[in-house]
Amino acid sequence: MGTFYLTEPYCFVRKESERLKVYKGKNCLKEIRVKDYARFFINEDSTLSTGALSLLAEKGIDVVYFSGSEVVGRFIGKENKNVRLRIAQVEVHLDEEKSLAIARNFVLAKIKNTRTIVQRFARRKKLDLSKTDLALKQLMKKCIQVKDIDSLRGMEGRAARVYFETFPQFIESSGFVFTGRSRRPAKDEVNALLNYGYALLRAELTGALSAAGLDPYIGFLHRERYGRESLSLDLMEEFRCVLVDNLITRIVNKKIIKPSDFIRDQGGFRLKDHARKRFLLEFDQRRIDKVKHEFLGRQMSYREILHKQAILLAKYIKGEMEDYYPFLIK
């Protein structure tokens, strides 16, 4: 099942039988079969009727409200009621050795996947990225040796800096400038795309973790902070460059998104509404692309892989697997 995106502002969604209808004024823009979707991403300026929310809750479908590239609210459908799994998750979170083991796998997977992406670009664009590749390789070795979470987070941060120092070489389209990673506000167009892509990925993983019975707010690499989905951020690490960064370099280099598709607002850049719709279409297409899951040994969509990784993590926490096996690309 997919994700429904309502990016059109000032819409009203109401229930009619087992379907939802999207209205703008008196005009019906779309009729939706609820059973086709696992979650709804909706512009904060749009409204759902009580009947629509009740139907979504009954079907176990989450509603995520976005303001620009930021998640501003979430309506959760039927939650997984696996209390024993939640207790086990807290116990692992409080166990420094077990937390470190899981967090190490997240970081190693992130760096391994980043190295693979760098190597691909080096071959495809005939770039000499050997220094970047070597630096990432050395950081992987150091990650294996660290004895605490803080040191591991330091290695992850260094790997991200090494990678993003190389990232401008992946951008071919004229008019786009990337001078380093910035979050809020996004200081350039590329960062605006990264921020939006990561927000979408985070929301997807929050839904996947909740469906697997895990608490998205109790992490291992990212420790607890009020209102932050720490476990979603943990699981994001192995997917950032694979799903989001790769997508952004493609749509920028193919001029699917152009510098004119952005506006500067409150000191930062953000996508115009029409360009956001285009980005969502590309993101959704990327999620249904299929790739081989090496551990599970079969082809599946990235959307399915996100859910499988949440399930694998839950199985490890319950003691049903000897280790957590992250998603790795080849």
Coordinates of C-alpha atoms in Angstrom, one line a residue:
M1 CA 0.0 0.0 0.0
G2 CA 1.2 3.5 -0.8
T3 CA 1.1 7.0 0.6
F4 CA -1.5 9.6 -0.5
Y5 CA -0.1 13.1 -0.8
L6 CA -2.5 16.1 -0.6
T7 CA -0.4 19.1 -1.5
E8 CA -3.2 21.3 -2.7
P9 CA -3.9 24.0 0.0
Y10 CA -7.3 24.8 1.5
C11 CA -9.0 21.5 0.7
F12 CA -11.6 19.7 2.7
V13 CA -11.7 15.9 2.9
R14 CA -14.9 14.2 3.8
K15 CA -16.1 10.6 4.0
E16 CA -18.6 9.2 1.6
S17 CA -19.3 5.5 2.2
E18 CA -15.9 3.7 2.4
R19 CA -14.2 6.4 0.3
L20 CA -12.8 9.9 0.8
K21 CA -13.5 12.8 -1.4
V22 CA -11.2 15.8 -1.7
Y23 CA -13.0 19.1 -2.3
K24 CA -11.7 22.6 -3.0
G25 CA -14.7 24.9 -2.6
K26 CA -17.6 23.0 -4.4
N27 CA -15.3 21.2 -6.8
C28 CA -14.4 17.5 -6.1
L29 CA -10.7 17.2 -7.0
K30 CA -10.3 13.5 -6.2
E31 CA -12.0 10.4 -4.9
I32 CA -9.8 8.1 -2.8
R33 CA -10.2 4.4 -2.1
V34 CA -8.8 4.2 1.5
K35 CA -7.8 0.6 1.2
D36 CA -5.1 1.5 -1.3
Y37 CA -3.1 3.6 1.1
A38 CA -1.1 3.0 4.4
R39 CA -0.8 6.7 5.3
F40 CA -1.9 10.2 4.2
F41 CA 0.5 13.2 4.0
I42 CA -1.5 16.4 4.0
N43 CA -0.8 20.1 3.7
E44 CA -1.5 21.8 7.0
D45 CA -3.9 24.2 5.4
S46 CA -6.3 21.4 4.5
T47 CA -9.0 19.9 6.7
L48 CA -10.4 16.4 7.3
S49 CA -13.9 15.9 8.6
T50 CA -14.6 13.9 11.7
G51 CA -16.0 11.1 9.5
A52 CA -12.9 11.0 7.4
L53 CA -10.6 10.8 10.5
S54 CA -12.8 8.1 11.9
L55 CA -12.6 6.0 8.7
L56 CA -8.8 6.4 8.6
A57 CA -8.5 5.5 12.3
E58 CA -10.7 2.4 11.7
K59 CA -8.4 1.3 8.9
G60 CA -5.2 1.9 10.9
I61 CA -4.0 4.7 8.6
D62 CA -1.8 7.5 9.9
V63 CA -2.3 11.1 8.8
V64 CA 0.9 13.3 8.7
Y65 CA 0.5 17.1 8.5
F66 CA 3.2 19.0 6.7
S67 CA 4.0 22.7 6.7
G68 CA 6.5 23.2 3.8
S69 CA 9.2 20.6 4.5
E70 CA 8.4 20.2 8.2
V71 CA 6.1 17.7 9.9
V72 CA 3.8 19.7 12.2
G73 CA 1.4 17.0 13.4
R74 CA 0.4 13.4 13.2
F75 CA -2.9 11.6 13.7
I76 CA -2.2 7.9 14.5
G77 CA -4.7 5.2 13.5
K78 CA -4.9 1.9 15.4
E79 CA -1.6 1.3 17.2
N80 CA 0.2 -2.0 17.5
K81 CA -0.5 -3.1 21.1
N82 CA 2.6 -5.3 21.6
V83 CA 3.4 -4.1 25.1
R84 CA 6.1 -6.7 25.7
L85 CA 8.0 -5.5 22.7
R86 CA 7.8 -1.9 24.0
I87 CA 9.2 -3.1 27.3
A88 CA 12.0 -5.0 25.6
Q89 CA 12.8 -1.9 23.6
V90 CA 13.2 0.1 26.7
E91 CA 15.3 -2.6 28.3
V92 CA 17.7 -2.6 25.3
H93 CA 17.7 1.2 25.3
L94 CA 18.8 1.2 28.9
D95 CA 21.5 -1.5 28.3
E96 CA 24.6 0.4 27.1
E97 CA 26.2 -2.6 25.5
K98 CA 23.2 -3.7 23.5
S99 CA 22.4 -0.1 22.5
L100 CA 25.9 0.3 21.3
A101 CA 25.7 -2.9 19.2
I102 CA 22.5 -1.7 17.4
A103 CA 23.7 1.8 17.0
R104 CA 27.0 0.5 15.5
N105 CA 25.1 -1.4 12.9
F106 CA 23.2 1.7 11.9
V107 CA 26.3 3.7 11.5
L108 CA 28.3 1.0 9.7
A109 CA 25.4 0.6 7.3
K110 CA 25.3 4.3 6.7
I111 CA 29.0 4.6 5.9
K112 CA 29.0 1.4 3.8
N113 CA 26.1 2.6 1.7
T114 CA 27.7 6.0 1.4
R115 CA 30.9 4.4 0.2
T116 CA 29.0 2.5 -2.4
I117 CA 27.3 5.6 -3.7
V118 CA 30.6 7.5 -3.8
Q119 CA 32.2 4.6 -5.8
R120 CA 29.3 4.6 -8.2
F121 CA 29.6 8.3 -8.9
A122 CA 33.4 8.0 -9.3
R123 CA 32.9 5.3 -12.0
R124 CA 30.0 6.9 -13.7
K125 CA 31.4 10.5 -13.8
K126 CA 35.1 9.4 -14.0
L127 CA 35.9 11.3 -10.8
D128 CA 38.9 10.7 -8.6
L129 CA 37.2 10.2 -5.2
S130 CA 39.8 7.9 -3.8
K131 CA 40.6 10.2 -0.8
T132 CA 36.9 10.3 0.2
D133 CA 36.6 6.5 -0.2
L134 CA 39.7 5.9 1.9
A135 CA 38.5 8.3 4.6
L136 CA 35.1 6.5 4.8
K137 CA 36.8 3.1 4.9
Q138 CA 39.0 4.2 7.8
L139 CA 36.0 5.6 9.7
M140 CA 34.3 2.2 9.4
K141 CA 37.3 0.6 11.1
K142 CA 37.1 3.1 13.9
C143 CA 33.4 2.6 14.3
I144 CA 34.1 -1.1 15.0
Q145 CA 36.6 -0.1 17.8
V146 CA 34.7 2.6 19.7
K147 CA 33.5 1.7 23.2
D148 CA 30.6 4.1 23.7
I149 CA 27.7 5.8 22.0
D150 CA 29.2 9.3 22.1
S151 CA 32.3 8.2 20.3
L152 CA 30.2 6.4 17.7
R153 CA 28.1 9.5 17.1
G154 CA 31.4 11.4 16.6
M155 CA 32.4 8.9 13.9
E156 CA 29.0 9.2 12.2
G157 CA 29.3 13.0 12.2
R158 CA 32.8 12.8 10.7
A159 CA 31.6 10.5 8.0
A160 CA 28.8 12.8 7.1
R161 CA 31.2 15.8 6.8
V162 CA 33.5 13.8 4.5
Y163 CA 30.6 12.8 2.3
F164 CA 29.1 16.2 2.0
E165 CA 32.4 17.8 1.2
T166 CA 32.3 15.6 -1.9
F167 CA 28.6 16.0 -2.6
P168 CA 29.0 19.2 -4.8
Q169 CA 30.9 17.1 -7.3
F170 CA 27.7 15.1 -7.8
I171 CA 25.7 18.2 -8.8
E172 CA 26.1 18.9 -12.6
S173 CA 23.2 21.2 -13.2
S174 CA 24.1 24.9 -13.5
G175 CA 22.5 27.3 -11.1
F176 CA 22.6 25.0 -8.1
V177 CA 25.2 25.7 -5.4
F178 CA 25.9 23.5 -2.4
T179 CA 28.4 24.8 0.1
G180 CA 27.7 22.5 3.0
R181 CA 24.9 20.9 4.9
S182 CA 22.4 23.2 6.6
R183 CA 19.1 22.3 8.1
R184 CA 16.9 25.1 9.3
P185 CA 16.9 27.4 7.5
A186 CA 18.1 25.8 4.3
K187 CA 20.9 28.1 3.0
D188 CA 20.6 26.9 -0.6
E189 CA 18.3 25.0 -2.9
V190 CA 20.0 21.6 -2.6
N191 CA 19.7 21.8 1.2
A192 CA 16.0 22.6 0.8
L193 CA 15.6 19.4 -1.2
L194 CA 17.6 17.4 1.3
N195 CA 15.5 18.7 4.2
Y196 CA 12.3 17.9 2.5
G197 CA 13.4 14.5 1.4
Y198 CA 14.6 13.6 4.9
A199 CA 11.4 14.8 6.4
L200 CA 9.4 12.5 4.1
L201 CA 11.7 9.6 4.8
R202 CA 11.5 10.2 8.6
A203 CA 7.7 10.2 8.4
E204 CA 7.6 6.9 6.4
L205 CA 9.9 5.2 8.9
T206 CA 7.9 6.5 11.9
G207 CA 4.9 4.8 10.4
A208 CA 6.9 1.6 9.7
L209 CA 8.3 1.4 13.2
S210 CA 4.8 2.0 14.8
A211 CA 3.3 -0.7 12.6
A212 CA 6.1 -3.1 13.7
G213 CA 5.1 -2.4 17.4
L214 CA 8.2 -0.3 18.2
D215 CA 8.2 3.2 19.8
P216 CA 9.7 5.6 17.3
Y217 CA 10.7 7.9 20.1
I218 CA 13.0 5.5 21.9
G219 CA 16.3 5.2 20.0
F220 CA 19.7 3.8 20.4
L221 CA 22.1 6.0 18.4
H222 CA 20.0 9.1 18.8
R223 CA 19.1 9.3 22.4
E224 CA 15.8 10.7 23.8
R225 CA 14.9 14.3 23.3
Y226 CA 11.4 15.6 23.9
G227 CA 9.3 15.4 20.7
R228 CA 11.9 13.7 18.6
E229 CA 11.4 10.4 16.9
S230 CA 14.9 9.1 17.8
L231 CA 14.4 5.6 16.5
S232 CA 13.2 6.9 13.2
L233 CA 16.4 8.9 12.9
D234 CA 18.4 5.8 13.8
L235 CA 16.8 3.7 11.0
M236 CA 17.1 6.6 8.6
E237 CA 20.9 6.4 8.6
E238 CA 21.1 3.4 6.3
F239 CA 18.6 5.0 3.9
R240 CA 19.6 8.7 3.6
C241 CA 22.0 8.5 0.7
V242 CA 20.3 5.6 -0.9
L243 CA 16.8 7.0 -1.1
V244 CA 17.0 10.7 -0.7
D245 CA 20.5 11.9 -1.8
N246 CA 20.5 9.7 -4.9
L247 CA 17.0 11.0 -5.9
I248 CA 18.1 14.6 -5.4
T249 CA 21.2 14.3 -7.6
R250 CA 19.1 12.7 -10.3
I251 CA 16.2 15.2 -10.4
V252 CA 18.7 18.2 -10.2
N253 CA 21.0 16.9 -12.9
K254 CA 18.1 16.0 -15.2
K255 CA 16.6 19.4 -14.6
I256 CA 13.3 17.9 -13.2
I257 CA 13.7 20.5 -10.5
K258 CA 15.3 23.9 -11.4
P259 CA 16.6 26.9 -9.4
S260 CA 13.5 28.8 -10.4
D261 CA 11.4 26.3 -8.5
F262 CA 12.4 27.8 -5.2
I263 CA 11.6 30.9 -3.2
R264 CA 13.6 32.5 -0.4
D265 CA 11.5 32.8 2.8
Q266 CA 12.5 33.7 6.3
G267 CA 16.2 33.5 5.5
G268 CA 16.1 30.1 3.8
F269 CA 15.0 28.4 0.6
R270 CA 11.9 26.3 0.1
L271 CA 10.2 24.7 -2.9
K272 CA 7.3 26.4 -4.6
D273 CA 4.0 24.5 -4.4
H274 CA 4.0 23.2 -8.0
A275 CA 7.6 22.0 -7.6
R276 CA 6.8 20.2 -4.3
K277 CA 4.2 18.2 -6.2
R278 CA 6.8 17.3 -8.8
F279 CA 9.2 16.2 -6.0
L280 CA 6.6 14.1 -4.3
L281 CA 5.9 12.2 -7.6
E282 CA 9.6 11.5 -8.0
F283 CA 9.9 10.5 -4.3
D284 CA 7.0 8.1 -4.6
Q285 CA 8.4 6.6 -7.8
R286 CA 11.7 6.0 -6.0
R287 CA 9.9 4.2 -3.2
I288 CA 8.4 1.7 -5.6
D289 CA 11.7 1.0 -7.4
K290 CA 12.8 -2.6 -6.7
V291 CA 16.2 -3.8 -5.6
K292 CA 17.5 -7.0 -4.1
H293 CA 17.5 -7.2 -0.3
E294 CA 20.8 -9.1 0.3
F295 CA 19.9 -10.5 3.7
L296 CA 16.3 -11.6 2.8
G297 CA 17.5 -12.8 -0.6
R298 CA 14.8 -11.4 -2.9
Q299 CA 13.7 -8.4 -4.9
M300 CA 11.4 -5.9 -3.3
S301 CA 10.5 -2.2 -3.4
Y302 CA 12.2 0.3 -1.2
R303 CA 8.8 0.9 0.4
E304 CA 8.6 -2.7 1.4
I305 CA 12.3 -2.7 2.6
L306 CA 11.5 0.2 5.0
H307 CA 8.9 -2.0 6.7
K308 CA 11.0 -5.1 6.6
Q309 CA 13.9 -3.3 8.4
A310 CA 11.5 -2.2 11.1
I311 CA 10.3 -5.8 11.5
L312 CA 13.9 -7.1 11.5
L313 CA 14.7 -4.6 14.3
A314 CA 11.7 -5.7 16.3
K315 CA 12.7 -9.3 16.0
Y316 CA 16.2 -8.6 17.2
I317 CA 14.9 -6.6 20.2
K318 CA 12.5 -9.5 21.1
G319 CA 15.5 -11.9 21.0
E320 CA 14.3 -13.8 17.9
M321 CA 17.4 -12.9 15.9
E322 CA 21.1 -13.0 17.0
D323 CA 21.8 -9.6 15.4
Y324 CA 20.1 -6.7 13.6
Y325 CA 21.0 -6.9 9.9
P326 CA 20.8 -3.4 8.2
F327 CA 19.9 -2.8 4.6
L328 CA 23.1 -2.7 2.4
I329 CA 23.3 -1.8 -1.3
K330 CA 25.8 -3.3 -3.7

